[in-house]
MMTF fields as JSON, N, C-alpha, C and O atoms, coordinates in Angstrom:
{
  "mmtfVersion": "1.0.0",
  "mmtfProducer": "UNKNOWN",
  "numBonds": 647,
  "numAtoms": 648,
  "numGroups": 162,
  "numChains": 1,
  "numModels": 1,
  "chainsPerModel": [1],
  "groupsPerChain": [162],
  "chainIdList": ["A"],
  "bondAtomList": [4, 2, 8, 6, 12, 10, 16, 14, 20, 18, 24, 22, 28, 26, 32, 30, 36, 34, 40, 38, 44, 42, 48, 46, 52, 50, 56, 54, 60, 58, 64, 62, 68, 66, 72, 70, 76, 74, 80, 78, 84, 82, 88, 86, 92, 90, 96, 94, 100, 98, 104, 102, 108, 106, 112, 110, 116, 114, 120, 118, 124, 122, 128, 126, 132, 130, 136, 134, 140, 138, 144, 142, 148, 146, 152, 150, 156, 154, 160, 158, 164, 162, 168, 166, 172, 170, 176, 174, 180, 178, 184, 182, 188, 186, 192, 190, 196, 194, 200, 198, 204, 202, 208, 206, 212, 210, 216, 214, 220, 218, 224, 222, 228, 226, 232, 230, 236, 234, 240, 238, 244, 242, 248, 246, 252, 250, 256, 254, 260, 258, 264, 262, 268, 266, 272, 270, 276, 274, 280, 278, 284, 282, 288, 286, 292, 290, 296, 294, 300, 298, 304, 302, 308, 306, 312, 310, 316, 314, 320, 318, 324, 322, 328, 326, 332, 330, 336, 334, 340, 338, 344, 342, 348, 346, 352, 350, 356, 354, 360, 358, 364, 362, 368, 366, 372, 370, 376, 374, 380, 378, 384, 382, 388, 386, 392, 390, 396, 394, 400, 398, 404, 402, 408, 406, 412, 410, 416, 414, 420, 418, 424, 422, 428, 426, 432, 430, 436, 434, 440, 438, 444, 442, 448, 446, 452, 450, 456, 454, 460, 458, 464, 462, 468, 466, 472, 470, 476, 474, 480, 478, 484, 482, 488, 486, 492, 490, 496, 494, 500, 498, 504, 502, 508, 506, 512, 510, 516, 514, 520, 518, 524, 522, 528, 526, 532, 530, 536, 534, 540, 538, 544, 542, 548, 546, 552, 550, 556, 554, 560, 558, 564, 562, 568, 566, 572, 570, 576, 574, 580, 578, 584, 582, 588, 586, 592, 590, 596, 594, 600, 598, 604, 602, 608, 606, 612, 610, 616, 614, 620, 618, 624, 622, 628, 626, 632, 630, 636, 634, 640, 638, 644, 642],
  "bondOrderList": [1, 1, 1, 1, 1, 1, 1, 1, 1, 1, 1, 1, 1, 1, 1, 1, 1, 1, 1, 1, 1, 1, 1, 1, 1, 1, 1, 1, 1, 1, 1, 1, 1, 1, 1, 1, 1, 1, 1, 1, 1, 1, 1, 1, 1, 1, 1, 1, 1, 1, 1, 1, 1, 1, 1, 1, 1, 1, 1, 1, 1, 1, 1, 1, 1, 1, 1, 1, 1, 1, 1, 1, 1, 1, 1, 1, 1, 1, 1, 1, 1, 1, 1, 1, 1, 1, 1, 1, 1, 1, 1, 1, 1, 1, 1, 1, 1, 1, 1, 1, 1, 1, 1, 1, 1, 1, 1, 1, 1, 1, 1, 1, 1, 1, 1, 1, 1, 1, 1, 1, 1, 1, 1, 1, 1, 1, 1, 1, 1, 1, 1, 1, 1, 1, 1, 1, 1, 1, 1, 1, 1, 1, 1, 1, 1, 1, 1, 1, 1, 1, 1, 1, 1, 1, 1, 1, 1, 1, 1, 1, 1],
  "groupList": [{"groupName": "UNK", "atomNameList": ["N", "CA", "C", "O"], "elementList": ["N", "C", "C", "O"], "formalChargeList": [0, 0, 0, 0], "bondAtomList": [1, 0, 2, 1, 3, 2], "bondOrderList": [1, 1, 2], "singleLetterCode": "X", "chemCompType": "L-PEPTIDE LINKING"}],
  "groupTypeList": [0, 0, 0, 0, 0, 0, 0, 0, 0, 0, 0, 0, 0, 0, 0, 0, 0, 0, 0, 0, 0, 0, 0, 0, 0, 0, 0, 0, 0, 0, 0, 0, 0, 0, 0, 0, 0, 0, 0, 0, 0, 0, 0, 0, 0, 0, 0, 0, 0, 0, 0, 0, 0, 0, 0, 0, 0, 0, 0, 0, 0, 0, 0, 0, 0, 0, 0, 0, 0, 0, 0, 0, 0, 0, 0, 0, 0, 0, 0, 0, 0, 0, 0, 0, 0, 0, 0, 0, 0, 0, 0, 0, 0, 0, 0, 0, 0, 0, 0, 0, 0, 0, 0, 0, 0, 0, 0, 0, 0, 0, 0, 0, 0, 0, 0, 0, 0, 0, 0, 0, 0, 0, 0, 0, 0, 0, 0, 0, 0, 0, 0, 0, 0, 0, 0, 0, 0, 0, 0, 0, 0, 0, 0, 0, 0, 0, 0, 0, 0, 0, 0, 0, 0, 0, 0, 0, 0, 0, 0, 0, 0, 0],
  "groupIdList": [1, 2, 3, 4, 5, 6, 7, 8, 9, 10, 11, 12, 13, 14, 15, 16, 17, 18, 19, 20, 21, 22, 23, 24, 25, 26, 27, 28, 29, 30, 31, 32, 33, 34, 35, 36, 37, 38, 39, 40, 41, 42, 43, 44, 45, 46, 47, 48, 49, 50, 51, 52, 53, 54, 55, 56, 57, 58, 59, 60, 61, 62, 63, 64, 65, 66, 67, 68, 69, 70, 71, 72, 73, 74, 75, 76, 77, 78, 79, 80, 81, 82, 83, 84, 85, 86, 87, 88, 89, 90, 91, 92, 93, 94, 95, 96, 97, 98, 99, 100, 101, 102, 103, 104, 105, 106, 107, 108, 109, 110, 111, 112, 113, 114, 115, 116, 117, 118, 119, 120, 121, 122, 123, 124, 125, 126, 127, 128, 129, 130, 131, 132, 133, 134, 135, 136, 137, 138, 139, 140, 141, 142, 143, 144, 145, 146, 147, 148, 149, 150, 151, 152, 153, 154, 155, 156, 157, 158, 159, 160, 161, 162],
  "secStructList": [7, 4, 4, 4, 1, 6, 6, 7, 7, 7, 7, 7, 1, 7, 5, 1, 1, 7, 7, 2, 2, 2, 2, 2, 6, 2, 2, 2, 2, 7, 1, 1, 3, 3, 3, 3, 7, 7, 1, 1, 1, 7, 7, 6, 6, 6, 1, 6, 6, 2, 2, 2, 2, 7, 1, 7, 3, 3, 3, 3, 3, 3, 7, 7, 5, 7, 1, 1, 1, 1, 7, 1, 5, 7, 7, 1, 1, 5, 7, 1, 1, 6, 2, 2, 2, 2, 2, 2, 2, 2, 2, 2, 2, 2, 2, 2, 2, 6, 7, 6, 6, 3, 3, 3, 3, 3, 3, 1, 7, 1, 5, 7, 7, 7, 6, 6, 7, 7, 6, 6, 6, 7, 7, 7, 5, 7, 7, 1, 1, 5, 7, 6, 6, 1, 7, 5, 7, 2, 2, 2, 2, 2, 2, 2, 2, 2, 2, 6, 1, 1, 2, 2, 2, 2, 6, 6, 1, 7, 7, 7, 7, 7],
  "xCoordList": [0.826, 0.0, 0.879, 0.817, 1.636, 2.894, 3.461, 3.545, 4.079, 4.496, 4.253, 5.01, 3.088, 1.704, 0.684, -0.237, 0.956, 0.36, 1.21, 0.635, 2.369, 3.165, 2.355, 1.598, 2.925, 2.546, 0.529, -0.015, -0.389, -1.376, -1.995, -1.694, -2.726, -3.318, -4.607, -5.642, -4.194, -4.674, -5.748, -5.318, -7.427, -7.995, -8.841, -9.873, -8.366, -7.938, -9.938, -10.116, -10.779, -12.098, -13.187, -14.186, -13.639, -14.47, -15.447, -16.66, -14.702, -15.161, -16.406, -16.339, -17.927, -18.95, -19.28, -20.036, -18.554, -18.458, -16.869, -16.125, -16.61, -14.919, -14.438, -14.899, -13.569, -13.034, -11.435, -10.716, -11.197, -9.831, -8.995, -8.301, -8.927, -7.887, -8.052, -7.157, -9.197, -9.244, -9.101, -9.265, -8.767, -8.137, -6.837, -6.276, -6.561, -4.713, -4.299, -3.372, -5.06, -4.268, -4.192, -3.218, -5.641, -5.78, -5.07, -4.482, -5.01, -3.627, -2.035, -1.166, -1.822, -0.42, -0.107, 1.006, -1.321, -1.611, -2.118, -1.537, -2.897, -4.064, -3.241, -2.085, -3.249, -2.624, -3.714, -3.348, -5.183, -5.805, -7.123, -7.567, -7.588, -8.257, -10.04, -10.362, -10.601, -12.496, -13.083, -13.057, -13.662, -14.889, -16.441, -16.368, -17.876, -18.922, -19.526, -19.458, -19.876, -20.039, -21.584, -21.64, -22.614, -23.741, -24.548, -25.386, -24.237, -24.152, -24.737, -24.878, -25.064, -25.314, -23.968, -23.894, -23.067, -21.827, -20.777, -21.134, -19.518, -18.559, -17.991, -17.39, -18.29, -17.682, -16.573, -15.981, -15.845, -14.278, -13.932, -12.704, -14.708, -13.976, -14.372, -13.629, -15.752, -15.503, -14.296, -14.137, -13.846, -12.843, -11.387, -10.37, -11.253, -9.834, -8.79, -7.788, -9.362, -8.607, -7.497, -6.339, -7.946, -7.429, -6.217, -5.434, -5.559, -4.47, -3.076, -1.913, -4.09, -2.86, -2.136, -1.046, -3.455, -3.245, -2.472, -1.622, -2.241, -0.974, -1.437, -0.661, -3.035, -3.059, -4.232, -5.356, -4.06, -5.105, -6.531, -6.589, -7.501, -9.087, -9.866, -9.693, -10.863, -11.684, -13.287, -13.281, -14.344, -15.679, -15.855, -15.311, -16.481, -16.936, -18.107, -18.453, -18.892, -20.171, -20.705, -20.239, -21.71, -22.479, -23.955, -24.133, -24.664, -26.0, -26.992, -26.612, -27.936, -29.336, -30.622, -30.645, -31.544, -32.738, -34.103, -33.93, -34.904, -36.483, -37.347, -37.163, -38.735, -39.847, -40.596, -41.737, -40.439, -41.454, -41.103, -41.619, -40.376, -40.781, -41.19, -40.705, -42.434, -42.746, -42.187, -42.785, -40.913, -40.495, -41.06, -41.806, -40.419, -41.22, -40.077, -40.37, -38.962, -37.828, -36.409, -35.741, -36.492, -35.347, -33.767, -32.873, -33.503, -32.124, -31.876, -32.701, -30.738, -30.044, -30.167, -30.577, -29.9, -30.201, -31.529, -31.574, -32.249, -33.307, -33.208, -32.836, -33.479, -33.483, -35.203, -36.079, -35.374, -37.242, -37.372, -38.512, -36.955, -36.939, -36.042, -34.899, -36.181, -34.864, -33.859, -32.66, -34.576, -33.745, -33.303, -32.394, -33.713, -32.475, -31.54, -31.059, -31.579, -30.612, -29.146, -28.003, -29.643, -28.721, -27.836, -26.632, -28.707, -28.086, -27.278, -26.392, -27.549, -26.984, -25.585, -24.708, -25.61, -24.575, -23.763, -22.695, -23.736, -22.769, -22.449, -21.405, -23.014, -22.815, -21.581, -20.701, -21.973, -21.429, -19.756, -18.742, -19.841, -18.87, -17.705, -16.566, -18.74, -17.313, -16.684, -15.516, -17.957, -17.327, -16.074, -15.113, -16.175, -15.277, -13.623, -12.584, -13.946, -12.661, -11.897, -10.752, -12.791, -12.206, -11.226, -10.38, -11.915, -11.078, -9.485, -9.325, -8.738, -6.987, -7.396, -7.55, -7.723, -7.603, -7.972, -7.393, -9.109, -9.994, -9.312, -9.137, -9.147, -8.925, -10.182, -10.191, -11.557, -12.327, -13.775, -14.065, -14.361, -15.814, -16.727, -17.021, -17.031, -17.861, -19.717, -20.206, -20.239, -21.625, -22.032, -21.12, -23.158, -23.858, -25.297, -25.923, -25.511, -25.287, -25.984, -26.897, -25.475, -25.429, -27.404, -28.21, -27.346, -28.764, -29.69, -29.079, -31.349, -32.368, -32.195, -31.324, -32.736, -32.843, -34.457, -35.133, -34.73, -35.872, -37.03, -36.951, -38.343, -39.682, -39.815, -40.313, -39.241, -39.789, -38.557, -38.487, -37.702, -36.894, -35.484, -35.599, -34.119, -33.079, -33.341, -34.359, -32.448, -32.813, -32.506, -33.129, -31.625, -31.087, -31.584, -31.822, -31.694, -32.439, -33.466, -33.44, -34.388, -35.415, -35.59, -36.565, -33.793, -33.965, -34.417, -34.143, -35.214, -35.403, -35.315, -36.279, -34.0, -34.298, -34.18, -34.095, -34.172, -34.413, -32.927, -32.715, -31.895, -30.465, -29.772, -28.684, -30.207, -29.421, -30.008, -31.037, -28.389, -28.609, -29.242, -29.471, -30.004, -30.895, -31.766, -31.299, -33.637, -34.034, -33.689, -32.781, -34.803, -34.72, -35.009, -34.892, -35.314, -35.941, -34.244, -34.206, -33.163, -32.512, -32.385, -31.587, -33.094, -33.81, -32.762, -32.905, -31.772, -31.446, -32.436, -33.134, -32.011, -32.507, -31.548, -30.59, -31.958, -32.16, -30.874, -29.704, -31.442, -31.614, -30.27, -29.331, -30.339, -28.839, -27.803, -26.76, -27.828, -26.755, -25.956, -24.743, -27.227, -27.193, -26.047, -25.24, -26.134, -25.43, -23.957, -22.984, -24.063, -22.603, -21.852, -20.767, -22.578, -21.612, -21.364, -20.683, -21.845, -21.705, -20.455, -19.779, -20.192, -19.922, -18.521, -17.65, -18.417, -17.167, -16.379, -15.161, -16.938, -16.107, -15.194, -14.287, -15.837, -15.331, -14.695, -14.101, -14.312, -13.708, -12.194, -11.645, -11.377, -10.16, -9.767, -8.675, -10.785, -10.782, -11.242, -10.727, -12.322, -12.348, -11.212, -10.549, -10.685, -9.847, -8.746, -7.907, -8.201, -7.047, -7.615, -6.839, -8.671, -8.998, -9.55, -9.879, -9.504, -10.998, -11.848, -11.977, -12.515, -14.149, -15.326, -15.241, -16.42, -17.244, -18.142, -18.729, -18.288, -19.271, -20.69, -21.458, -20.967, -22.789, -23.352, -24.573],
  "yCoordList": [-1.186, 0.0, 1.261, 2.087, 1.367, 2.418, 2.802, 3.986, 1.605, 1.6, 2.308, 2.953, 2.066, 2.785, 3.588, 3.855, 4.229, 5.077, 6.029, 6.131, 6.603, 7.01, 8.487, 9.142, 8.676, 10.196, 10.123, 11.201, 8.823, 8.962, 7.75, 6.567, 8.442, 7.838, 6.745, 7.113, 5.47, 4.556, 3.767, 3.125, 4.205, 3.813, 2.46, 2.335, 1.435, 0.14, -0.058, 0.535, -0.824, -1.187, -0.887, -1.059, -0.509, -0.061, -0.979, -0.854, -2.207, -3.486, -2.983, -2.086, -3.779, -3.821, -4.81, -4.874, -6.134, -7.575, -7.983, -7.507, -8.669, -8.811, -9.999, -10.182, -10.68, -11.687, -11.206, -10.395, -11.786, -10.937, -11.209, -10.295, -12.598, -12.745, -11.772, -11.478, -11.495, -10.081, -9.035, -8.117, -8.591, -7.723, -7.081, -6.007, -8.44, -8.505, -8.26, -7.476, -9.037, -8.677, -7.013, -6.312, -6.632, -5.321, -4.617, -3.871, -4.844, -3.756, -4.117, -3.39, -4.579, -4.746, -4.314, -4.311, -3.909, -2.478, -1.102, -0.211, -0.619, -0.122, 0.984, 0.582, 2.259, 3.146, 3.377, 3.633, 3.277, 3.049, 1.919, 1.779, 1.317, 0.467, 1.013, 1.494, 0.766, 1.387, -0.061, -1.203, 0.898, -0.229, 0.799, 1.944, 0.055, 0.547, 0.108, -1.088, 0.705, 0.138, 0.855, 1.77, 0.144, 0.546, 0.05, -0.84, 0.751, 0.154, 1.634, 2.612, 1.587, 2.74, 3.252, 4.475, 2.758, 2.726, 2.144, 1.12, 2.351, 1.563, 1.058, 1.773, -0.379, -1.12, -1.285, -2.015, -0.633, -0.958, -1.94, -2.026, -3.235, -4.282, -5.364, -6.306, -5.093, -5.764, -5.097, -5.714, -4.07, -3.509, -3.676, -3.219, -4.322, -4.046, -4.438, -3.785, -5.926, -6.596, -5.654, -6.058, -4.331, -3.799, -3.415, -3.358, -3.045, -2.906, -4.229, -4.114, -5.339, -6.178, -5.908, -6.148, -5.262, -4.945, -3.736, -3.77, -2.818, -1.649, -1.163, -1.159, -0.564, 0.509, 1.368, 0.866, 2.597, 3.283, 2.673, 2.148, 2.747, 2.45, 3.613, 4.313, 3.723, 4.857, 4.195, 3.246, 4.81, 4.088, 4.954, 6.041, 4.413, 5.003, 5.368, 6.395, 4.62, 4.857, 4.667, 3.769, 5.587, 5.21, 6.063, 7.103, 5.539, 6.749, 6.795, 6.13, 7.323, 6.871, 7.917, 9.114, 6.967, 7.834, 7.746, 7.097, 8.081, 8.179, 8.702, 9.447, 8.11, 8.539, 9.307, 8.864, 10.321, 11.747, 12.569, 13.681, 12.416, 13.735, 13.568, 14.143, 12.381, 12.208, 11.3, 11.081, 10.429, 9.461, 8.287, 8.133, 7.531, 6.457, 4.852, 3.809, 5.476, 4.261, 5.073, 6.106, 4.2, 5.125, 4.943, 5.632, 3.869, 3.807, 2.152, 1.352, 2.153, 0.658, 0.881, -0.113, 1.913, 1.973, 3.184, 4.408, 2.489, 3.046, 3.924, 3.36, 5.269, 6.298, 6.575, 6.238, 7.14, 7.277, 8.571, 8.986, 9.058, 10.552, 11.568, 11.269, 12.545, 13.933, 13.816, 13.62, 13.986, 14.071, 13.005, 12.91, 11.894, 10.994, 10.324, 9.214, 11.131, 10.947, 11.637, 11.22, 12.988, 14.038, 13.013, 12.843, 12.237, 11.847, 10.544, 10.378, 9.514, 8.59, 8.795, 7.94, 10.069, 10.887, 11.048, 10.519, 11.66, 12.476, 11.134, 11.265, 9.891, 8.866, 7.843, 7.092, 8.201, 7.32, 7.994, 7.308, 9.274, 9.777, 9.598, 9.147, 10.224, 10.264, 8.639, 8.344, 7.518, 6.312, 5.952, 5.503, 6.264, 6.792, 7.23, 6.574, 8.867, 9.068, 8.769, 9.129, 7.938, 7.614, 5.934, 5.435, 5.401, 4.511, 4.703, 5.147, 4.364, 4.094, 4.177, 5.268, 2.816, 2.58, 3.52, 3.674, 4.152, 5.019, 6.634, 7.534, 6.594, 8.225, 8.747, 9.728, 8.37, 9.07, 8.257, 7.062, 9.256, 8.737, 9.664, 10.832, 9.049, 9.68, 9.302, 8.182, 10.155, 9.841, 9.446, 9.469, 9.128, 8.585, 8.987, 8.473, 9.994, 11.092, 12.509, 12.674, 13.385, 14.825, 15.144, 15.804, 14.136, 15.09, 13.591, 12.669, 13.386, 12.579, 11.914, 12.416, 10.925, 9.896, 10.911, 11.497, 10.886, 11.014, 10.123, 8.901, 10.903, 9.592, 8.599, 7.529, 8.926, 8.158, 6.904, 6.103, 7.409, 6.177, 6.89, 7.577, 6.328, 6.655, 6.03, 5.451, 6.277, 5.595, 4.475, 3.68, 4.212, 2.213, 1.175, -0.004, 1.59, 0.642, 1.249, 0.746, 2.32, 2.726, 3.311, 3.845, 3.0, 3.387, 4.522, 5.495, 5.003, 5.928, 6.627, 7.221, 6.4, 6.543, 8.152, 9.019, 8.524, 9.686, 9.281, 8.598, 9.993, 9.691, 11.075, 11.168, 12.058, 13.46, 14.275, 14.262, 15.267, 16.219, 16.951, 17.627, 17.078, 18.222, 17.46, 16.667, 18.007, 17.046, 17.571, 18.383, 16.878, 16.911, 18.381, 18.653, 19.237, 20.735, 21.825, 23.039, 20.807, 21.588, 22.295, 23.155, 21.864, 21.947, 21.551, 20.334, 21.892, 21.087, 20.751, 21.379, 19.368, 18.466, 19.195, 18.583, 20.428, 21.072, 20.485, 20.841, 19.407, 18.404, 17.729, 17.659, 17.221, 16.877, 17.392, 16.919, 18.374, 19.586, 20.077, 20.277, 20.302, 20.561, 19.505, 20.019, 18.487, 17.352, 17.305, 16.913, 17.864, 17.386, 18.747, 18.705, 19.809, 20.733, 20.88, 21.781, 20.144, 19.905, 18.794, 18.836, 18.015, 16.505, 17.08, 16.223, 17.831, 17.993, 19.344, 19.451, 20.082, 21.279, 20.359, 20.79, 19.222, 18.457, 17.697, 17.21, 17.028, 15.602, 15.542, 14.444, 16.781, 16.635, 16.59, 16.061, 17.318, 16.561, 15.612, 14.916, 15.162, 13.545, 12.915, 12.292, 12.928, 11.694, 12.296, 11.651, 12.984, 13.091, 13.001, 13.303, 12.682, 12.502, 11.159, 10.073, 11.709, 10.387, 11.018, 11.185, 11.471, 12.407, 11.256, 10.07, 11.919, 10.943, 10.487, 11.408, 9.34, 9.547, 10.108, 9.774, 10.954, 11.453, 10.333, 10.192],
  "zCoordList": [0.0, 0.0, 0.0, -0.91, 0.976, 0.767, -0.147, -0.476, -0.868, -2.141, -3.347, -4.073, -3.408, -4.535, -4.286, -5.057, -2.492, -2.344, -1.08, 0.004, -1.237, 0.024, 0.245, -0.472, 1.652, 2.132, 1.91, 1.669, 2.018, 2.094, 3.453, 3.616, 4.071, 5.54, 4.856, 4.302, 5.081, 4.574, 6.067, 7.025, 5.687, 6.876, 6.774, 7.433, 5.913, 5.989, 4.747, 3.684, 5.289, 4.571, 5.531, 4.832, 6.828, 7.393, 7.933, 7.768, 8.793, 9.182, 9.9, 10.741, 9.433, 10.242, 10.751, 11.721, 9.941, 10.729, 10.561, 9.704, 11.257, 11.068, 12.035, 13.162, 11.503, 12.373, 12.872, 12.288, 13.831, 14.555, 13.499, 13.054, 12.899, 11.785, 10.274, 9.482, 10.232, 9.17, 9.686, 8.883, 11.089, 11.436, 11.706, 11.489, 12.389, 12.007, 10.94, 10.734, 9.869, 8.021, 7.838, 7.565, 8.102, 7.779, 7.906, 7.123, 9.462, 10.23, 9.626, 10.107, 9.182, 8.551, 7.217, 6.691, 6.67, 5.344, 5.931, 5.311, 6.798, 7.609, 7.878, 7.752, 8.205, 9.199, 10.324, 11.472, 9.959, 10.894, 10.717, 9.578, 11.566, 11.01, 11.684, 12.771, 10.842, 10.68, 10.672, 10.213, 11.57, 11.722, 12.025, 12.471, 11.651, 11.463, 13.174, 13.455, 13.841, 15.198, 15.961, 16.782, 15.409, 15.843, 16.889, 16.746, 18.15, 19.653, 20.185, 19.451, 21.698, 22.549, 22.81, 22.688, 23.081, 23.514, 22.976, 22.393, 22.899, 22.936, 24.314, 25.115, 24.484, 25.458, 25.604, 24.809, 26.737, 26.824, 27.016, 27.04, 27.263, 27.458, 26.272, 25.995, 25.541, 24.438, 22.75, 21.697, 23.039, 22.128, 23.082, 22.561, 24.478, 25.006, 23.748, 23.456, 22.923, 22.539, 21.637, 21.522, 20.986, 20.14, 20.607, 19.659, 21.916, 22.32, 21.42, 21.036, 21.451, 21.088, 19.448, 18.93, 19.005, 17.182, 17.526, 16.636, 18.145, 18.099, 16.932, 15.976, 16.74, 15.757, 15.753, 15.775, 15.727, 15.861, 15.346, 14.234, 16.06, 15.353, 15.773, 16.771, 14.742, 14.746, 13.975, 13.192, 14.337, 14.084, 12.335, 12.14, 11.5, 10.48, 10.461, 9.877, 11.074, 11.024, 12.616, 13.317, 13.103, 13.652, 13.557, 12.923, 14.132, 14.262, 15.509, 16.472, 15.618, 16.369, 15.848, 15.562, 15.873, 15.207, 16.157, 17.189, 16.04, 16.627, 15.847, 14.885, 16.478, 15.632, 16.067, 16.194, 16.367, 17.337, 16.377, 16.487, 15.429, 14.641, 12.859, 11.885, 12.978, 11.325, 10.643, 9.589, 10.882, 10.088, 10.824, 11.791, 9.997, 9.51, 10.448, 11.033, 10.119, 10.478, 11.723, 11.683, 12.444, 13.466, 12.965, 13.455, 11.864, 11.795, 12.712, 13.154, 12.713, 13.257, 14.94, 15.538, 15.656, 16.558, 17.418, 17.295, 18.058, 18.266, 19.448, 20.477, 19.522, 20.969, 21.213, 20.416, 22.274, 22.426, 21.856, 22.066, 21.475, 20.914, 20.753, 21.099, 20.386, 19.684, 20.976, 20.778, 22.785, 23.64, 23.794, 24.619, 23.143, 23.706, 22.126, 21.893, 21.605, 20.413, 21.006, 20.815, 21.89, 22.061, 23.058, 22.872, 24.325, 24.867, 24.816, 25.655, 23.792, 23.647, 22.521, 22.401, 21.782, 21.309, 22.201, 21.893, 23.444, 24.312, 25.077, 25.715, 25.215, 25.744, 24.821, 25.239, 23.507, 22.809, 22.338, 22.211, 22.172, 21.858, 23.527, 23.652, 24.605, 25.716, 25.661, 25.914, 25.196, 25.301, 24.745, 25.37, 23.071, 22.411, 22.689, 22.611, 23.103, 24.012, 25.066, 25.336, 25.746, 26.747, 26.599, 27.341, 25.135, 25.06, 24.224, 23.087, 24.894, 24.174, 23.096, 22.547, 22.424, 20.928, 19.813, 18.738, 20.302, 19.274, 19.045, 19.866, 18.208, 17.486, 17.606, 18.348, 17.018, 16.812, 16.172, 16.11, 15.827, 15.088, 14.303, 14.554, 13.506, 12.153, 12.394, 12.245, 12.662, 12.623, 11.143, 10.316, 10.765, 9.132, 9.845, 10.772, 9.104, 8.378, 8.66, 9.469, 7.954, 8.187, 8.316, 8.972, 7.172, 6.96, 6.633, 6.092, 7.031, 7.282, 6.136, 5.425, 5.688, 4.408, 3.954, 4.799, 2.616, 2.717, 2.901, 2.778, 3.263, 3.702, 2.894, 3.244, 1.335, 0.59, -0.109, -1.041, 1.087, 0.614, -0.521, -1.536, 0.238, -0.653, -2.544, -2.923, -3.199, -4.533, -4.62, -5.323, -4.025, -4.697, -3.406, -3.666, -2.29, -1.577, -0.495, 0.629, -0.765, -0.126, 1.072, 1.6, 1.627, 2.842, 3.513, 2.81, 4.969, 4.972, 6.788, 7.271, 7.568, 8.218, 8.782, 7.913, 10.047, 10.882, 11.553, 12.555, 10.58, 11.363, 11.254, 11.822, 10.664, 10.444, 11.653, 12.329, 11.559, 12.056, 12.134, 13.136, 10.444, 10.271, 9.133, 8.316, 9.283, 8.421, 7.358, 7.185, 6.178, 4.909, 4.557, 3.362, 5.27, 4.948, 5.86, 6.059, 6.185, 6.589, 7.991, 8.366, 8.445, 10.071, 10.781, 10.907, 11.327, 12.827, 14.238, 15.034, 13.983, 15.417, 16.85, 17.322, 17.341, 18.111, 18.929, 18.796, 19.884, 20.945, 20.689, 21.481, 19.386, 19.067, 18.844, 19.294, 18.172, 18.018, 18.953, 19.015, 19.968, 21.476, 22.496, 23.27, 22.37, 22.717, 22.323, 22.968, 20.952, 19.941, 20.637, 21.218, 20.466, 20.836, 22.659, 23.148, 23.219, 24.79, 24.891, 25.919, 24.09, 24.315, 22.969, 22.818, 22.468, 21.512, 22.278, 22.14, 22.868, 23.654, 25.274, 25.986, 25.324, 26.62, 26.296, 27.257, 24.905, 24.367, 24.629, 24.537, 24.99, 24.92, 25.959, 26.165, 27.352, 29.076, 29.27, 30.146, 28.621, 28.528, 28.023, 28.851, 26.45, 26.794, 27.252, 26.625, 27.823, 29.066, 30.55, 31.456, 30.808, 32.229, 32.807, 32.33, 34.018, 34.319, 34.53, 35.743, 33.992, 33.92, 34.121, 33.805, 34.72, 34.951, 33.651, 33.085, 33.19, 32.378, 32.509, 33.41, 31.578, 31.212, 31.931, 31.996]
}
């Protein structure tokens, strides 16, 4: 990979299922290795193992959605509503920092699927920041910018979790 691609940060295939032995490979091309991780949390003790791989990991995907405001589908993981999107955000991210392994994490996505379904597979859930009219989800925003002004005393501390 170096070879044919130097001076570029190579963040491996973006494991959403993965066996440790396709992880090891990865990491020995990888500068960091992705994975899709759609949970309330990241568990520190089901990710300890990553210490033994010696390489940065970071989430590619995650989300949470609800249905109190008109859609139809909450996404892969389900919250009871806008306030608890905000809060399983600020939950999921300090989880995040507070673990060694993780650099970081990428929410999916910025903005709602529409009602009527993406084009190639229909999907349509309530996972953006802001709906389809451009709207920010208040509640969440609210969260990100509470939970991203604290992320760098989180992961240098022992802060309590949310």
């Amino acid at each position: 990979m170096k070879a044919n691609a130097p001076n570029q940060l190579y963040l491996g295939c973006r494991f959403s299922g993965y066996t440790r032995i396709a992880v090891e490979a990865c990491a020995k091309f990888a500068d960091v290795i992705s994975f899709n991780i759609y949970r309330t949390t990241v568990d520190p003790e089901a990710w300890k193992w990553l210490e033994e791989i010696d390489k940065p990991a970071m989430i590619g995907e995650f989300h949470f959605g609800a249905l109190d405001r008109g859609m139809f589908h909450p996404g892969l993981v389900e919250a009871p509503n806008q306030a608890g999107r905000g809060e399983f955000y600020e939950r999921y991210v300090w989880s995040v920092a507070k673990h060694p392994n993780f650099v970081g994490c990428h929410w999916f996505q910025y903005i709602d699927e529409p009602i009527t379904g993406r084009t190639h597979d229909g999907e349509n859930y309530n996972i953006g920041f802001v709906d389809v009219t451009d709207t920010p989800y208040r509640e969440l925003v609210h969260s990100a910018q509470k939970v991203h002004s604290e992320v760098y005393n989180i992961r240098s501390s022992e802060s309590a979790q949310p």
